């Protein structure tokens, strides 16, 4: 059974840093994408960052939303089965519930799936609050 468990959320002042972690277990897909999404109150869920791992050689294995590019970094530790999201220079508009999600993905040229409906497995979420 696939499980994704987020941790690392919390409250921070604007300009601060938080690192979220997603522990992945039960994953049988040998070629897959793990993504971080967020949803603020009254807003739709949006993709934040995505990372691919698998047998395909790709031009890029990561993708970031424009709003976080240069501030957030997604990494993956396959030995520990974790995906981390380091968030620097946080802004109040980054306040949201953050979710990690995963899906199988078999392509060496298609863009990484950016939309939540494209992901099969989801964690419960962790809250991030950035105060001004």
PDB file of C-alpha atoms in Angstrom:
ATOM      1  CA  UNK A   1       0.000   0.000   0.000  1.00  0.00           C
ATOM      2  CA  UNK A   2       1.395   3.362  -1.059  1.00  0.00           C
ATOM      3  CA  UNK A   3       1.828   5.892   1.719  1.00  0.00           C
ATOM      4  CA  UNK A   4       3.081   9.438   1.566  1.00  0.00           C
ATOM      5  CA  UNK A   5       3.557  11.243   4.869  1.00  0.00           C
ATOM      6  CA  UNK A   6       4.473  14.919   5.036  1.00  0.00           C
ATOM      7  CA  UNK A   7       6.304  16.616   7.876  1.00  0.00           C
ATOM      8  CA  UNK A   8       8.163  19.833   8.586  1.00  0.00           C
ATOM      9  CA  UNK A   9       5.406  22.395   8.351  1.00  0.00           C
ATOM     10  CA  UNK A  10       5.085  25.219  10.829  1.00  0.00           C
ATOM     11  CA  UNK A  11       4.998  28.964  11.306  1.00  0.00           C
ATOM     12  CA  UNK A  12       7.752  31.290  10.179  1.00  0.00           C
ATOM     13  CA  UNK A  13       8.331  34.980   9.608  1.00  0.00           C
ATOM     14  CA  UNK A  14       8.542  36.357   6.097  1.00  0.00           C
ATOM     15  CA  UNK A  15      12.011  35.847   4.695  1.00  0.00           C
ATOM     16  CA  UNK A  16      12.493  32.688   6.731  1.00  0.00           C
ATOM     17  CA  UNK A  17      13.169  29.105   5.721  1.00  0.00           C
ATOM     18  CA  UNK A  18      11.312  25.830   6.163  1.00  0.00           C
ATOM     19  CA  UNK A  19      12.071  22.382   4.843  1.00  0.00           C
ATOM     20  CA  UNK A  20       9.227  19.961   4.216  1.00  0.00           C
ATOM     21  CA  UNK A  21       9.779  16.240   3.965  1.00  0.00           C
ATOM     22  CA  UNK A  22       7.677  13.542   2.332  1.00  0.00           C
ATOM     23  CA  UNK A  23       8.306   9.954   3.403  1.00  0.00           C
ATOM     24  CA  UNK A  24       7.308   7.553   0.630  1.00  0.00           C
ATOM     25  CA  UNK A  25       6.596   3.891   1.264  1.00  0.00           C
ATOM     26  CA  UNK A  26       5.025   1.041  -0.671  1.00  0.00           C
ATOM     27  CA  UNK A  27       5.893   2.557  -4.030  1.00  0.00           C
ATOM     28  CA  UNK A  28       6.239  -0.038  -6.769  1.00  0.00           C
ATOM     29  CA  UNK A  29       6.531   2.316  -9.737  1.00  0.00           C
ATOM     30  CA  UNK A  30      10.106   2.200 -10.998  1.00  0.00           C
ATOM     31  CA  UNK A  31       9.577   5.392 -12.985  1.00  0.00           C
ATOM     32  CA  UNK A  32       7.639   8.040 -11.148  1.00  0.00           C
ATOM     33  CA  UNK A  33       7.133  11.653 -10.196  1.00  0.00           C
ATOM     34  CA  UNK A  34       6.697  13.039  -6.701  1.00  0.00           C
ATOM     35  CA  UNK A  35       5.229  16.501  -6.525  1.00  0.00           C
ATOM     36  CA  UNK A  36       4.537  19.114  -3.894  1.00  0.00           C
ATOM     37  CA  UNK A  37       1.219  20.934  -4.117  1.00  0.00           C
ATOM     38  CA  UNK A  38      -0.341  23.597  -1.946  1.00  0.00           C
ATOM     39  CA  UNK A  39      -3.789  24.908  -1.265  1.00  0.00           C
ATOM     40  CA  UNK A  40      -4.560  28.187   0.441  1.00  0.00           C
ATOM     41  CA  UNK A  41      -8.023  28.897   1.910  1.00  0.00           C
ATOM     42  CA  UNK A  42     -10.479  29.748  -0.851  1.00  0.00           C
ATOM     43  CA  UNK A  43      -8.025  28.884  -3.602  1.00  0.00           C
ATOM     44  CA  UNK A  44      -7.513  25.930  -5.880  1.00  0.00           C
ATOM     45  CA  UNK A  45      -4.724  23.481  -5.246  1.00  0.00           C
ATOM     46  CA  UNK A  46      -1.642  24.330  -7.275  1.00  0.00           C
ATOM     47  CA  UNK A  47       1.551  22.525  -8.149  1.00  0.00           C
ATOM     48  CA  UNK A  48       4.698  23.883  -6.543  1.00  0.00           C
ATOM     49  CA  UNK A  49       7.568  21.578  -7.480  1.00  0.00           C
ATOM     50  CA  UNK A  50       7.983  18.140  -9.021  1.00  0.00           C
ATOM     51  CA  UNK A  51      10.815  15.638  -9.293  1.00  0.00           C
ATOM     52  CA  UNK A  52      11.256  12.586 -11.475  1.00  0.00           C
ATOM     53  CA  UNK A  53      13.134   9.407 -10.740  1.00  0.00           C
ATOM     54  CA  UNK A  54      13.408   6.358 -12.956  1.00  0.00           C
ATOM     55  CA  UNK A  55      15.104   4.737 -15.865  1.00  0.00           C
ATOM     56  CA  UNK A  56      14.649   7.500 -18.431  1.00  0.00           C
ATOM     57  CA  UNK A  57      17.377  10.009 -19.122  1.00  0.00           C
ATOM     58  CA  UNK A  58      15.707  13.395 -19.242  1.00  0.00           C
ATOM     59  CA  UNK A  59      16.890  16.896 -19.959  1.00  0.00           C
ATOM     60  CA  UNK A  60      15.593  17.966 -16.554  1.00  0.00           C
ATOM     61  CA  UNK A  61      14.230  15.909 -13.685  1.00  0.00           C
ATOM     62  CA  UNK A  62      12.648  18.804 -11.807  1.00  0.00           C
ATOM     63  CA  UNK A  63      10.018  21.440 -12.453  1.00  0.00           C
ATOM     64  CA  UNK A  64       9.016  24.475 -10.425  1.00  0.00           C
ATOM     65  CA  UNK A  65       6.062  26.780 -10.495  1.00  0.00           C
ATOM     66  CA  UNK A  66       7.030  30.277 -11.580  1.00  0.00           C
ATOM     67  CA  UNK A  67       5.981  31.698  -8.205  1.00  0.00           C
ATOM     68  CA  UNK A  68       8.589  29.659  -6.311  1.00  0.00           C
ATOM     69  CA  UNK A  69      11.395  29.323  -8.842  1.00  0.00           C
ATOM     70  CA  UNK A  70      14.667  30.444  -7.335  1.00  0.00           C
ATOM     71  CA  UNK A  71      13.308  30.210  -3.766  1.00  0.00           C
ATOM     72  CA  UNK A  72      12.261  26.554  -3.425  1.00  0.00           C
ATOM     73  CA  UNK A  73      14.371  23.471  -4.091  1.00  0.00           C
ATOM     74  CA  UNK A  74      13.035  19.944  -4.421  1.00  0.00           C
ATOM     75  CA  UNK A  75      15.349  17.009  -3.815  1.00  0.00           C
ATOM     76  CA  UNK A  76      15.015  13.281  -3.495  1.00  0.00           C
ATOM     77  CA  UNK A  77      16.919  10.782  -1.363  1.00  0.00           C
ATOM     78  CA  UNK A  78      16.199   7.375  -2.874  1.00  0.00           C
ATOM     79  CA  UNK A  79      18.102   5.552  -0.144  1.00  0.00           C
ATOM     80  CA  UNK A  80      15.801   7.047   2.492  1.00  0.00           C
ATOM     81  CA  UNK A  81      12.704   7.169   0.249  1.00  0.00           C
ATOM     82  CA  UNK A  82      12.127  10.811   1.017  1.00  0.00           C
ATOM     83  CA  UNK A  83      11.431  13.892  -1.062  1.00  0.00           C
ATOM     84  CA  UNK A  84      12.263  17.249   0.486  1.00  0.00           C
ATOM     85  CA  UNK A  85      11.168  20.749  -0.350  1.00  0.00           C
ATOM     86  CA  UNK A  86      13.468  23.466   0.954  1.00  0.00           C
ATOM     87  CA  UNK A  87      11.656  26.768   0.998  1.00  0.00           C
ATOM     88  CA  UNK A  88      13.749  29.919   1.299  1.00  0.00           C
ATOM     89  CA  UNK A  89      12.748  33.585   1.330  1.00  0.00           C
ATOM     90  CA  UNK A  90       9.230  32.669   2.342  1.00  0.00           C
ATOM     91  CA  UNK A  91       6.448  35.136   1.692  1.00  0.00           C
ATOM     92  CA  UNK A  92       3.012  35.478   3.316  1.00  0.00           C
ATOM     93  CA  UNK A  93       1.489  34.322   0.035  1.00  0.00           C
ATOM     94  CA  UNK A  94       3.248  30.981   0.506  1.00  0.00           C
ATOM     95  CA  UNK A  95       0.888  30.276   3.403  1.00  0.00           C
ATOM     96  CA  UNK A  96      -1.062  27.117   2.581  1.00  0.00           C
ATOM     97  CA  UNK A  97      -1.553  23.454   3.302  1.00  0.00           C
ATOM     98  CA  UNK A  98       1.227  21.612   1.503  1.00  0.00           C
ATOM     99  CA  UNK A  99       0.718  18.124   0.119  1.00  0.00           C
ATOM    100  CA  UNK A 100       3.040  15.632  -1.516  1.00  0.00           C
ATOM    101  CA  UNK A 101       1.674  13.390  -4.216  1.00  0.00           C
ATOM    102  CA  UNK A 102       3.000  10.697  -6.503  1.00  0.00           C
ATOM    103  CA  UNK A 103       2.258   8.978  -9.751  1.00  0.00           C
ATOM    104  CA  UNK A 104       3.914   6.696 -12.255  1.00  0.00           C
ATOM    105  CA  UNK A 105       5.466   8.412 -15.240  1.00  0.00           C
ATOM    106  CA  UNK A 106       7.088   6.865 -18.267  1.00  0.00           C
ATOM    107  CA  UNK A 107       8.577   9.396 -20.627  1.00  0.00           C
ATOM    108  CA  UNK A 108      11.925  10.917 -21.447  1.00  0.00           C
ATOM    109  CA  UNK A 109      10.485  13.963 -23.206  1.00  0.00           C
ATOM    110  CA  UNK A 110       7.066  14.894 -21.829  1.00  0.00           C
ATOM    111  CA  UNK A 111       6.880  17.652 -19.253  1.00  0.00           C
ATOM    112  CA  UNK A 112       6.430  16.474 -15.696  1.00  0.00           C
ATOM    113  CA  UNK A 113       2.714  16.414 -14.803  1.00  0.00           C
ATOM    114  CA  UNK A 114       1.843  19.733 -13.173  1.00  0.00           C
ATOM    115  CA  UNK A 115      -1.815  19.220 -12.237  1.00  0.00           C
ATOM    116  CA  UNK A 116      -3.217  17.536  -9.173  1.00  0.00           C
ATOM    117  CA  UNK A 117      -5.637  15.329 -11.126  1.00  0.00           C
ATOM    118  CA  UNK A 118      -2.635  13.648 -12.733  1.00  0.00           C
ATOM    119  CA  UNK A 119      -1.439  12.222  -9.405  1.00  0.00           C
ATOM    120  CA  UNK A 120      -2.681   8.938  -7.962  1.00  0.00           C
ATOM    121  CA  UNK A 121      -1.386   8.948  -4.397  1.00  0.00           C
ATOM    122  CA  UNK A 122      -1.580  11.720  -1.815  1.00  0.00           C
ATOM    123  CA  UNK A 123      -0.408  12.526   1.670  1.00  0.00           C
ATOM    124  CA  UNK A 124      -2.511  14.199   4.350  1.00  0.00           C
ATOM    125  CA  UNK A 125      -0.777  17.547   4.177  1.00  0.00           C
ATOM    126  CA  UNK A 126       1.255  19.809   6.445  1.00  0.00           C
ATOM    127  CA  UNK A 127       0.436  23.433   7.216  1.00  0.00           C
ATOM    128  CA  UNK A 128       2.840  26.245   6.396  1.00  0.00           C
ATOM    129  CA  UNK A 129       2.086  29.709   7.768  1.00  0.00           C
ATOM    130  CA  UNK A 130       4.209  32.727   6.881  1.00  0.00           C
ATOM    131  CA  UNK A 131       3.602  35.923   8.808  1.00  0.00           C
ATOM    132  CA  UNK A 132       4.591  39.379   7.651  1.00  0.00           C
TER     133      UNK A 132
END
